Amino acid sequence: MATGNKMKEMPVNKLMVEMGIPMILSMALQAVYNIVDSAFVGNMKEGSEAALNALTLVFPVQMLMVAIGIGTGVGTNALLARTLGQGNNKKAAKVAGNSLFLGVIIYVVCLLFGVVGVRTYILSQTVDKEVISMGTGYLRICCVFSFGIIFFSLFEKLLQATGRSLYSTIGQIVGAVVNIILDPIMIYGIGPVPKMGVEGAAYATIIGQIASTALLFTFHIKLNKEFEHGVKYMKPERRIIKEIYAIGLPAIIAQALMSIMVYVMNLILKFSPSAQTAYGLFYKVQQFVLFLAFGLRDAITPIIAFAYGMGNKKRIKAGIKYGLIYTGILMILGILITEIFPGAFATLFNAGQSREYFISAMRIISISFIFAGINIAYQGIYQALEGGIASLVISLLRQMVIILPLAGIFSVAVRNGHMGVSLIWWAFPITEIIACLVGYAFLKRIEKREVESLS
């Protein structure tokens, strides 16, 4: 079945499975990058505790780079799918070209931060000289070579918007395999490659990202035939960029808020480096689970956006229904894995002094996965139906307005000796439940405004 016909005619439940599985695998593999780095670094013979702490501190900036790339890609994805649904191939070419122009601008900003801002950022979170040295070296490499992850995020969304999510998954698999192979070689020093420690993990990561990007670029040029390609389409057009970010800016802010939340949580937990490291390690496991929901969201958005462009009320409602059902199933599986195997994950990371804190975080915070996953699905639905503000509000509730004050209040009780560190972890499920209730109200309002009004 041709791609255009598939988006128009294939039953939505089957289309969501067909498009969603590759995207879920792709996002899961993206999360594997950070888990693999931490696992190998945590098993270094010397300095493993400091190295794990360093990776915890640099993680928010890595997330921020991904946030900007993915958010721009989300806007491109929804706008491109909607434009193709309307049959406007000329505009589609400009949408794709302008997204690549934006990628160049994003890379230049990341490069400048990598050159001048990295050390100051690390110093804001720790005074440990070994951690400062490791964190600065790792993050500088990731920023200077960040064009890999930025353009991978864009090409991935360009392929997903045309229904070719399988090819983005192939690119992600190639990058993950390259990273996994190179990690022990470059961290520990195997064969002719010198021992590079934490910096070796950074080089393995960026080489994997660049390999993925090169492959997806090839797929994009050869397979996305619905619209033309060329440098001329990269000429910036204010109207198109505005449309991309009308959809994508809330997604960028949502992802960026995750980065800010982790950074502030690191500051809240600064009184206990072991708790700080435990949170950083758990967050990578959490991202692995939630990235499954993000992957399915990336199928939900173009399916509903395409149907919205067609004015097909029935397919929009089916997209909402199956998107929420499948997300719930994925999150239940995530909860089972994290509740049953917390000790195995602690051993994988060689958590050391952070082990007890890590296991308690996993058992408590994982309760929130079902509500967090539904919130992520809501945001994908909002973005497809021009509900970017609602998406932004949910992100603010989940990652700033509720979670940070609550965690800060709980941390005061912990520092005063009234409760253990595990009290802080309860801020997460409380926050997600409240945000989920608000999200349901937004969904009903957007359905009434955007869907019921269709003829």
CSV table of C-alpha atoms in Angstrom, one decimal:
chain,number,residue,atom,x,y,z
A,1,MET,CA,0.0,0.0,0.0
A,2,ALA,CA,1.4,3.4,-1.0
A,3,THR,CA,2.4,5.7,1.9
A,4,GLY,CA,-0.3,8.3,1.1
A,5,ASN,CA,-3.0,5.7,0.8
A,6,LYS,CA,-1.8,4.0,4.0
A,7,MET,CA,-2.2,7.2,6.0
A,8,LYS,CA,-5.7,7.7,4.5
A,9,GLU,CA,-7.1,4.2,4.4
A,10,MET,CA,-5.4,1.7,6.7
A,11,PRO,CA,-7.4,1.0,9.9
A,12,VAL,CA,-6.1,3.4,12.6
A,13,ASN,CA,-5.4,0.7,15.1
A,14,LYS,CA,-3.2,-1.3,12.6
A,15,LEU,CA,-1.6,1.9,11.3
A,16,MET,CA,-0.6,2.9,14.8
A,17,VAL,CA,1.0,-0.5,15.5
A,18,GLU,CA,2.8,-0.4,12.2
A,19,MET,CA,4.1,3.1,12.6
A,20,GLY,CA,4.4,2.9,16.4
A,21,ILE,CA,6.6,-0.2,16.8
A,22,PRO,CA,9.5,1.2,14.8
A,23,MET,CA,9.2,4.6,16.6
A,24,ILE,CA,9.1,2.9,20.0
A,25,LEU,CA,12.2,0.9,19.2
A,26,SER,CA,13.9,4.0,17.9
A,27,MET,CA,13.2,6.0,21.1
A,28,ALA,CA,14.2,3.0,23.3
A,29,LEU,CA,17.5,2.7,21.5
A,30,GLN,CA,18.0,6.5,22.0
A,31,ALA,CA,17.6,6.0,25.7
A,32,VAL,CA,20.1,3.1,25.5
A,33,TYR,CA,22.9,5.5,24.7
A,34,ASN,CA,22.8,7.0,28.2
A,35,ILE,CA,22.2,3.7,29.9
A,36,VAL,CA,25.1,2.0,28.1
A,37,ASP,CA,27.5,4.9,28.9
A,38,SER,CA,26.6,4.7,32.6
A,39,ALA,CA,26.9,0.9,32.7
A,40,PHE,CA,30.4,0.9,31.2
A,41,VAL,CA,31.6,4.0,33.1
A,42,GLY,CA,30.2,2.6,36.4
A,43,ASN,CA,32.4,-0.5,36.0
A,44,MET,CA,35.7,1.5,35.4
A,45,LYS,CA,38.5,0.2,37.7
A,46,GLU,CA,39.3,3.7,38.9
A,47,GLY,CA,37.1,6.7,39.6
A,48,SER,CA,33.8,5.0,38.8
A,49,GLU,CA,31.8,6.8,41.5
A,50,ALA,CA,33.1,10.2,40.4
A,51,ALA,CA,32.4,9.3,36.8
A,52,LEU,CA,28.8,8.3,37.5
A,53,ASN,CA,28.3,11.6,39.3
A,54,ALA,CA,29.8,13.5,36.4
A,55,LEU,CA,27.4,11.8,33.9
A,56,THR,CA,24.5,12.7,36.2
A,57,LEU,CA,25.5,16.4,36.1
A,58,VAL,CA,26.0,16.6,32.4
A,59,PHE,CA,22.8,14.8,31.6
A,60,PRO,CA,20.5,17.9,31.7
A,61,VAL,CA,22.5,19.6,28.9
A,62,GLN,CA,22.5,16.5,26.8
A,63,MET,CA,18.7,16.4,27.3
A,64,LEU,CA,18.4,20.1,26.3
A,65,MET,CA,20.2,19.5,23.0
A,66,VAL,CA,17.9,16.6,22.3
A,67,ALA,CA,14.9,18.7,23.4
A,68,ILE,CA,15.6,21.4,20.8
A,69,GLY,CA,16.3,19.0,18.0
A,70,ILE,CA,13.3,16.7,18.8
A,71,GLY,CA,11.0,19.7,19.4
A,72,THR,CA,11.9,21.2,16.1
A,73,GLY,CA,11.4,17.8,14.5
A,74,VAL,CA,8.0,17.4,16.2
A,75,GLY,CA,6.8,20.7,14.7
A,76,THR,CA,8.2,19.7,11.3
A,77,ASN,CA,6.6,16.2,11.6
A,78,ALA,CA,3.0,17.5,12.3
A,79,LEU,CA,3.2,20.3,9.8
A,80,LEU,CA,4.6,18.1,7.1
A,81,ALA,CA,2.1,15.4,7.7
A,82,ARG,CA,-0.8,17.9,7.7
A,83,THR,CA,0.6,19.6,4.5
A,84,LEU,CA,0.9,16.2,2.7
A,85,GLY,CA,-2.7,15.4,3.8
A,86,GLN,CA,-3.8,18.6,2.1
A,87,GLY,CA,-1.9,17.6,-1.0
A,88,ASN,CA,0.4,20.6,-1.0
A,89,ASN,CA,3.7,19.1,-2.1
A,90,LYS,CA,5.4,22.4,-2.8
A,91,LYS,CA,4.9,23.7,0.7
A,92,ALA,CA,6.0,20.3,2.0
A,93,ALA,CA,9.4,20.7,0.3
A,94,LYS,CA,9.8,24.1,2.0
A,95,VAL,CA,8.8,22.7,5.4
A,96,ALA,CA,11.5,20.0,5.1
A,97,GLY,CA,14.1,22.5,3.9
A,98,ASN,CA,13.4,25.1,6.6
A,99,SER,CA,13.7,22.4,9.3
A,100,LEU,CA,17.2,21.7,8.1
A,101,PHE,CA,18.1,25.4,8.1
A,102,LEU,CA,16.9,25.5,11.7
A,103,GLY,CA,19.1,22.5,12.5
A,104,VAL,CA,22.2,24.5,11.4
A,105,ILE,CA,21.3,27.4,13.7
A,106,ILE,CA,20.7,25.0,16.6
A,107,TYR,CA,24.1,23.3,16.1
A,108,VAL,CA,26.0,26.7,16.0
A,109,VAL,CA,24.4,27.5,19.4
A,110,CYS,CA,25.4,24.1,20.9
A,111,LEU,CA,28.9,24.5,19.5
A,112,LEU,CA,29.4,27.9,21.2
A,113,PHE,CA,28.2,26.6,24.5
A,114,GLY,CA,30.6,23.7,24.2
A,115,VAL,CA,33.5,26.0,23.7
A,116,VAL,CA,32.8,28.7,26.4
A,117,GLY,CA,30.1,27.5,28.8
A,118,VAL,CA,30.6,23.9,29.9
A,119,ARG,CA,33.0,24.4,32.8
A,120,THR,CA,30.8,27.1,34.4
A,121,TYR,CA,27.8,24.9,34.2
A,122,ILE,CA,29.5,22.0,35.9
A,123,LEU,CA,30.9,24.2,38.6
A,124,SER,CA,27.4,25.3,39.6
A,125,GLN,CA,26.6,21.7,40.8
A,126,THR,CA,29.7,20.4,42.5
A,127,VAL,CA,33.1,21.3,44.0
A,128,ASP,CA,34.7,17.9,43.5
A,129,LYS,CA,37.7,18.5,41.3
A,130,GLU,CA,37.6,15.0,39.8
A,131,VAL,CA,33.9,15.3,38.9
A,132,ILE,CA,34.5,18.8,37.5
A,133,SER,CA,37.3,17.5,35.2
A,134,MET,CA,35.4,14.4,34.0
A,135,GLY,CA,32.1,16.3,33.5
A,136,THR,CA,33.8,19.1,31.6
A,137,GLY,CA,35.6,16.8,29.2
A,138,TYR,CA,32.6,14.6,28.5
A,139,LEU,CA,30.2,17.5,27.9
A,140,ARG,CA,32.5,19.6,25.7
A,141,ILE,CA,32.9,16.7,23.3
A,142,CYS,CA,29.1,16.1,23.2
A,143,CYS,CA,28.5,19.8,22.5
A,144,VAL,CA,31.2,20.3,19.8
A,145,PHE,CA,30.0,17.3,17.8
A,146,SER,CA,26.3,17.7,18.6
A,147,PHE,CA,25.4,18.0,14.9
A,148,GLY,CA,24.9,14.3,14.9
A,149,ILE,CA,22.1,14.2,17.4
A,150,ILE,CA,20.5,17.4,16.1
A,151,PHE,CA,20.2,16.3,12.5
A,152,PHE,CA,19.3,12.7,13.4
A,153,SER,CA,16.3,14.1,15.3
A,154,LEU,CA,15.2,16.1,12.2
A,155,PHE,CA,15.7,13.4,9.6
A,156,GLU,CA,14.0,10.9,11.9
A,157,LYS,CA,10.9,13.1,12.0
A,158,LEU,CA,11.0,13.7,8.2
A,159,LEU,CA,10.8,10.0,7.6
A,160,GLN,CA,8.1,9.5,10.3
A,161,ALA,CA,5.9,12.2,8.7
A,162,THR,CA,5.7,10.2,5.5
A,163,GLY,CA,5.0,6.9,7.2
A,164,ARG,CA,8.6,5.5,6.9
A,165,SER,CA,9.3,5.1,10.6
A,166,LEU,CA,10.9,1.7,10.0
A,167,TYR,CA,13.9,3.4,8.3
A,168,SER,CA,14.4,5.8,11.2
A,169,THR,CA,14.6,2.7,13.5
A,170,ILE,CA,17.2,1.1,11.2
A,171,GLY,CA,19.3,4.3,11.6
A,172,GLN,CA,18.9,4.3,15.4
A,173,ILE,CA,19.9,0.6,15.6
A,174,VAL,CA,23.1,1.3,13.6
A,175,GLY,CA,24.0,4.1,15.9
A,176,ALA,CA,23.3,2.1,19.1
A,177,VAL,CA,25.3,-0.8,17.9
A,178,VAL,CA,28.3,1.4,17.0
A,179,ASN,CA,28.1,3.1,20.4
A,180,ILE,CA,27.9,-0.3,22.3
A,181,ILE,CA,30.9,-1.7,20.4
A,182,LEU,CA,33.0,1.5,20.8
A,183,ASP,CA,32.2,2.1,24.5
A,184,PRO,CA,34.4,-0.6,26.1
A,185,ILE,CA,37.1,-0.1,23.4
A,186,MET,CA,37.4,3.7,24.0
A,187,ILE,CA,36.6,3.8,27.8
A,188,TYR,CA,39.0,0.9,28.9
A,189,GLY,CA,41.5,1.1,26.0
A,190,ILE,CA,41.5,-2.1,23.9
A,191,GLY,CA,43.9,-3.0,21.2
A,192,PRO,CA,45.6,0.1,19.6
A,193,VAL,CA,43.0,2.5,21.2
A,194,PRO,CA,44.3,4.3,24.3
A,195,LYS,CA,42.3,4.2,27.6
A,196,MET,CA,40.2,7.4,27.6
A,197,GLY,CA,37.8,6.9,30.5
A,198,VAL,CA,34.8,9.2,30.5
A,199,GLU,CA,35.9,11.0,27.4
A,200,GLY,CA,36.0,7.7,25.6
A,201,ALA,CA,32.3,7.3,26.4
A,202,ALA,CA,31.6,10.7,24.9
A,203,TYR,CA,33.5,9.8,21.7
A,204,ALA,CA,31.6,6.5,21.4
A,205,THR,CA,28.3,8.3,21.8
A,206,ILE,CA,28.9,11.0,19.2
A,207,ILE,CA,30.4,8.6,16.6
A,208,GLY,CA,27.2,6.5,17.0
A,209,GLN,CA,25.1,9.6,16.5
A,210,ILE,CA,26.9,10.7,13.4
A,211,ALA,CA,26.6,7.2,11.9
A,212,SER,CA,22.9,7.2,12.5
A,213,THR,CA,22.5,10.7,10.9
A,214,ALA,CA,24.5,9.8,7.8
A,215,LEU,CA,22.2,6.7,7.2
A,216,LEU,CA,19.0,8.7,7.8
A,217,PHE,CA,20.1,11.4,5.4
A,218,THR,CA,20.5,8.8,2.7
A,219,PHE,CA,17.1,7.3,3.4
A,220,HIS,CA,15.5,10.8,3.4
A,221,ILE,CA,17.0,11.7,0.0
A,222,LYS,CA,16.2,8.3,-1.7
A,223,LEU,CA,12.8,7.5,-0.2
A,224,ASN,CA,10.9,10.7,0.7
A,225,LYS,CA,9.7,11.3,-2.9
A,226,GLU,CA,6.5,13.0,-2.0
A,227,PHE,CA,8.3,16.4,-2.2
A,228,GLU,CA,11.4,17.8,-3.8
A,229,HIS,CA,14.8,18.2,-2.1
A,230,GLY,CA,17.5,20.8,-2.5
A,231,VAL,CA,19.5,23.6,-0.9
A,232,LYS,CA,17.1,26.1,-2.4
A,233,TYR,CA,14.3,24.9,-0.1
A,234,MET,CA,16.5,25.7,3.0
A,235,LYS,CA,16.0,29.4,2.3
A,236,PRO,CA,14.3,30.5,5.5
A,237,GLU,CA,10.7,31.6,5.3
A,238,ARG,CA,9.3,33.3,8.3
A,239,ARG,CA,5.7,32.0,7.8
A,240,ILE,CA,6.9,28.3,7.6
A,241,ILE,CA,9.3,28.7,10.6
A,242,LYS,CA,6.5,30.3,12.6
A,243,GLU,CA,4.2,27.3,11.7
A,244,ILE,CA,6.9,24.8,12.7
A,245,TYR,CA,7.4,26.4,16.1
A,246,ALA,CA,3.7,27.0,16.7
A,247,ILE,CA,3.5,23.2,16.9
A,248,GLY,CA,7.1,22.5,18.0
A,249,LEU,CA,7.8,25.2,20.5
A,250,PRO,CA,5.6,23.6,23.2
A,251,ALA,CA,7.4,20.3,22.5
A,252,ILE,CA,10.8,22.0,22.9
A,253,ILE,CA,9.7,23.7,26.1
A,254,ALA,CA,8.3,20.4,27.3
A,255,GLN,CA,11.6,18.6,26.7
A,256,ALA,CA,13.6,21.5,28.0
A,257,LEU,CA,11.6,21.5,31.2
A,258,MET,CA,12.8,17.9,31.7
A,259,SER,CA,16.3,19.2,31.5
A,260,ILE,CA,15.6,22.1,33.9
A,261,MET,CA,13.9,19.7,36.3
A,262,VAL,CA,16.9,17.3,36.4
A,263,TYR,CA,19.2,20.2,37.0
A,264,VAL,CA,17.2,21.6,39.8
A,265,MET,CA,16.7,18.2,41.3
A,266,ASN,CA,20.5,17.8,41.3
A,267,LEU,CA,20.7,21.1,43.3
A,268,ILE,CA,18.0,19.9,45.7
A,269,LEU,CA,19.9,16.7,46.3
A,270,LYS,CA,23.3,18.4,46.5
A,271,PHE,CA,23.3,17.7,50.3
A,272,SER,CA,23.9,14.0,49.4
A,273,PRO,CA,26.1,13.1,46.4
A,274,SER,CA,25.0,9.5,46.7
A,275,ALA,CA,21.3,10.5,46.4
A,276,GLN,CA,22.2,12.8,43.6
A,277,THR,CA,23.9,10.0,41.7
A,278,ALA,CA,21.1,7.6,42.5
A,279,TYR,CA,18.6,10.0,41.0
A,280,GLY,CA,20.7,10.5,37.9
A,281,LEU,CA,21.0,6.7,37.4
A,282,PHE,CA,17.2,6.1,37.9
A,283,TYR,CA,16.3,9.0,35.6
A,284,LYS,CA,18.1,7.1,32.8
A,285,VAL,CA,16.0,4.0,33.5
A,286,GLN,CA,12.9,6.2,33.7
A,287,GLN,CA,13.7,7.8,30.4
A,288,PHE,CA,14.0,4.3,28.8
A,289,VAL,CA,10.4,3.5,30.0
A,290,LEU,CA,9.0,7.0,29.1
A,291,PHE,CA,10.7,7.0,25.8
A,292,LEU,CA,8.4,4.1,24.8
A,293,ALA,CA,5.5,6.6,25.4
A,294,PHE,CA,7.4,9.3,23.4
A,295,GLY,CA,7.9,6.8,20.6
A,296,LEU,CA,4.2,6.0,20.4
A,297,ARG,CA,3.4,9.7,20.7
A,298,ASP,CA,5.4,10.2,17.5
A,299,ALA,CA,3.0,7.8,15.8
A,300,ILE,CA,-0.1,9.4,17.4
A,301,THR,CA,0.8,12.9,16.2
A,302,PRO,CA,1.2,12.4,12.4
A,303,ILE,CA,-1.8,9.9,12.3
A,304,ILE,CA,-4.1,12.4,13.9
A,305,ALA,CA,-2.6,15.4,12.1
A,306,PHE,CA,-3.0,13.7,8.7
A,307,ALA,CA,-6.7,12.9,9.6
A,308,TYR,CA,-7.2,16.4,10.8
A,309,GLY,CA,-5.8,17.8,7.5
A,310,MET,CA,-8.3,15.5,5.7
A,311,GLY,CA,-11.1,16.6,8.0
A,312,ASN,CA,-11.8,13.0,8.9
A,313,LYS,CA,-13.5,13.0,12.3
A,314,LYS,CA,-13.8,9.2,12.6
A,315,ARG,CA,-10.0,8.6,12.1
A,316,ILE,CA,-9.2,11.4,14.6
A,317,LYS,CA,-11.3,9.8,17.3
A,318,ALA,CA,-9.8,6.4,16.5
A,319,GLY,CA,-6.3,7.9,16.8
A,320,ILE,CA,-7.1,9.3,20.2
A,321,LYS,CA,-8.7,6.1,21.5
A,322,TYR,CA,-6.0,3.7,20.4
A,323,GLY,CA,-3.2,6.1,21.3
A,324,LEU,CA,-4.3,6.1,24.9
A,325,ILE,CA,-5.0,2.4,25.1
A,326,TYR,CA,-1.6,1.4,23.6
A,327,THR,CA,0.2,3.9,25.8
A,328,GLY,CA,-1.4,2.5,28.9
A,329,ILE,CA,-0.3,-1.1,28.0
A,330,LEU,CA,3.3,0.0,27.4
A,331,MET,CA,3.5,1.8,30.8
A,332,ILE,CA,2.1,-1.1,32.7
A,333,LEU,CA,4.9,-3.3,31.2
A,334,GLY,CA,7.4,-0.6,32.3
A,335,ILE,CA,6.1,-0.6,35.9
A,336,LEU,CA,6.4,-4.4,36.1
A,337,ILE,CA,10.0,-4.4,34.9
A,338,THR,CA,11.1,-1.6,37.3
A,339,GLU,CA,9.3,-3.0,40.3
A,340,ILE,CA,10.5,-6.6,39.8
A,341,PHE,CA,14.2,-5.9,38.9
A,342,PRO,CA,15.5,-2.9,40.8
A,343,GLY,CA,18.4,-4.8,42.2
A,344,ALA,CA,19.5,-6.0,38.7
A,345,PHE,CA,19.6,-2.4,37.5
A,346,ALA,CA,21.6,-1.3,40.5
A,347,THR,CA,24.1,-4.1,39.8
A,348,LEU,CA,24.3,-3.2,36.1
A,349,PHE,CA,25.4,0.4,37.0
A,350,ASN,CA,27.6,-0.8,39.9
A,351,ALA,CA,25.8,1.8,42.0
A,352,GLY,CA,28.0,1.4,45.0
A,353,GLN,CA,27.1,3.7,47.9
A,354,SER,CA,24.1,4.9,45.9
A,355,ARG,CA,22.5,1.5,45.7
A,356,GLU,CA,20.0,1.9,48.5
A,357,TYR,CA,18.8,5.3,47.3
A,358,PHE,CA,18.6,4.0,43.7
A,359,ILE,CA,16.4,1.0,44.6
A,360,SER,CA,14.0,3.1,46.7
A,361,ALA,CA,13.7,5.7,43.9
A,362,MET,CA,12.9,2.9,41.4
A,363,ARG,CA,10.2,1.4,43.6
A,364,ILE,CA,8.5,4.7,44.4
A,365,ILE,CA,8.9,6.8,41.2
A,366,SER,CA,7.9,4.0,38.9
A,367,ILE,CA,4.4,4.1,40.3
A,368,SER,CA,4.0,7.3,38.3
A,369,PHE,CA,4.7,5.8,34.9
A,370,ILE,CA,1.1,5.0,33.9
A,371,PHE,CA,0.1,8.6,34.6
A,372,ALA,CA,3.2,10.1,33.0
A,373,GLY,CA,2.7,8.0,29.8
A,374,ILE,CA,-0.9,9.1,29.5
A,375,ASN,CA,0.2,12.7,29.9
A,376,ILE,CA,2.8,12.2,27.1
A,377,ALA,CA,0.0,10.8,24.8
A,378,TYR,CA,-2.2,13.7,25.6
A,379,GLN,CA,0.5,16.1,24.5
A,380,GLY,CA,0.9,14.2,21.2
A,381,ILE,CA,-2.9,14.6,20.6
A,382,TYR,CA,-2.8,18.3,21.5
A,383,GLN,CA,0.0,18.9,19.1
A,384,ALA,CA,-1.8,17.2,16.2
A,385,LEU,CA,-5.0,19.3,16.9
A,386,GLU,CA,-3.3,22.7,17.3
A,387,GLY,CA,-3.5,22.5,21.0
A,388,GLY,CA,0.1,23.6,21.7
A,389,ILE,CA,-0.7,25.7,24.7
A,390,ALA,CA,-2.5,22.8,26.5
A,391,SER,CA,0.6,20.7,25.8
A,392,LEU,CA,2.8,23.4,27.3
A,393,VAL,CA,0.6,23.8,30.4
A,394,ILE,CA,0.8,20.0,31.1
A,395,SER,CA,4.6,20.1,30.8
A,396,LEU,CA,4.9,23.1,33.2
A,397,LEU,CA,2.7,21.2,35.7
A,398,ARG,CA,4.7,18.0,35.4
A,399,GLN,CA,8.2,19.4,35.4
A,400,MET,CA,8.2,22.7,37.2
A,401,VAL,CA,5.0,24.1,38.9
A,402,ILE,CA,4.2,21.0,41.0
A,403,ILE,CA,7.2,18.7,41.1
A,404,LEU,CA,10.0,21.2,42.1
A,405,PRO,CA,8.3,23.0,45.0
A,406,LEU,CA,7.0,19.6,46.3
A,407,ALA,CA,10.4,18.0,46.1
A,408,GLY,CA,12.0,21.1,47.7
A,409,ILE,CA,9.5,21.0,50.6
A,410,PHE,CA,10.2,17.3,51.1
A,411,SER,CA,13.9,17.8,51.0
A,412,VAL,CA,13.7,20.3,53.9
A,413,ALA,CA,12.1,17.5,56.0
A,414,VAL,CA,14.8,15.1,55.0
A,415,ARG,CA,17.7,17.5,55.8
A,416,ASN,CA,16.1,18.2,59.2
A,417,GLY,CA,16.2,14.5,59.9
A,418,HIS,CA,12.5,13.9,60.1
A,419,MET,CA,12.3,11.6,57.1
A,420,GLY,CA,14.5,9.5,54.8
A,421,VAL,CA,15.5,10.6,51.2
A,422,SER,CA,12.7,8.3,49.9
A,423,LEU,CA,10.2,11.0,50.9
A,424,ILE,CA,11.5,13.2,48.0
A,425,TRP,CA,10.7,10.4,45.5
A,426,TRP,CA,7.0,10.6,46.3
A,427,ALA,CA,6.8,14.0,44.7
A,428,PHE,CA,6.9,12.3,41.3
A,429,PRO,CA,3.7,10.1,41.5
A,430,ILE,CA,1.8,12.9,43.2
A,431,THR,CA,2.7,15.4,40.4
A,432,GLU,CA,1.8,13.0,37.5
A,433,ILE,CA,-1.6,12.2,39.0
A,434,ILE,CA,-2.6,15.8,39.3
A,435,ALA,CA,-1.3,16.6,35.8
A,436,CYS,CA,-3.2,13.6,34.3
A,437,LEU,CA,-6.5,15.0,35.7
A,438,VAL,CA,-5.8,18.4,34.2
A,439,GLY,CA,-4.8,16.8,30.9
A,440,TYR,CA,-8.1,14.9,30.6
A,441,ALA,CA,-10.0,18.2,31.0
A,442,PHE,CA,-7.9,19.8,28.3
A,443,LEU,CA,-8.5,16.8,26.0
A,444,LYS,CA,-12.3,17.1,26.3
A,445,ARG,CA,-12.1,20.8,25.5
A,446,ILE,CA,-9.9,20.4,22.5
A,447,GLU,CA,-12.1,17.5,21.1
A,448,LYS,CA,-15.1,19.8,21.4
A,449,ARG,CA,-13.4,22.7,19.7
A,450,GLU,CA,-11.4,21.1,17.0
A,451,VAL,CA,-13.0,17.7,16.2
A,452,GLU,CA,-16.7,18.1,16.8
A,453,SER,CA,-16.8,21.2,14.7
A,454,LEU,CA,-15.7,19.2,11.6
A,455,SER,CA,-18.4,18.4,9.1
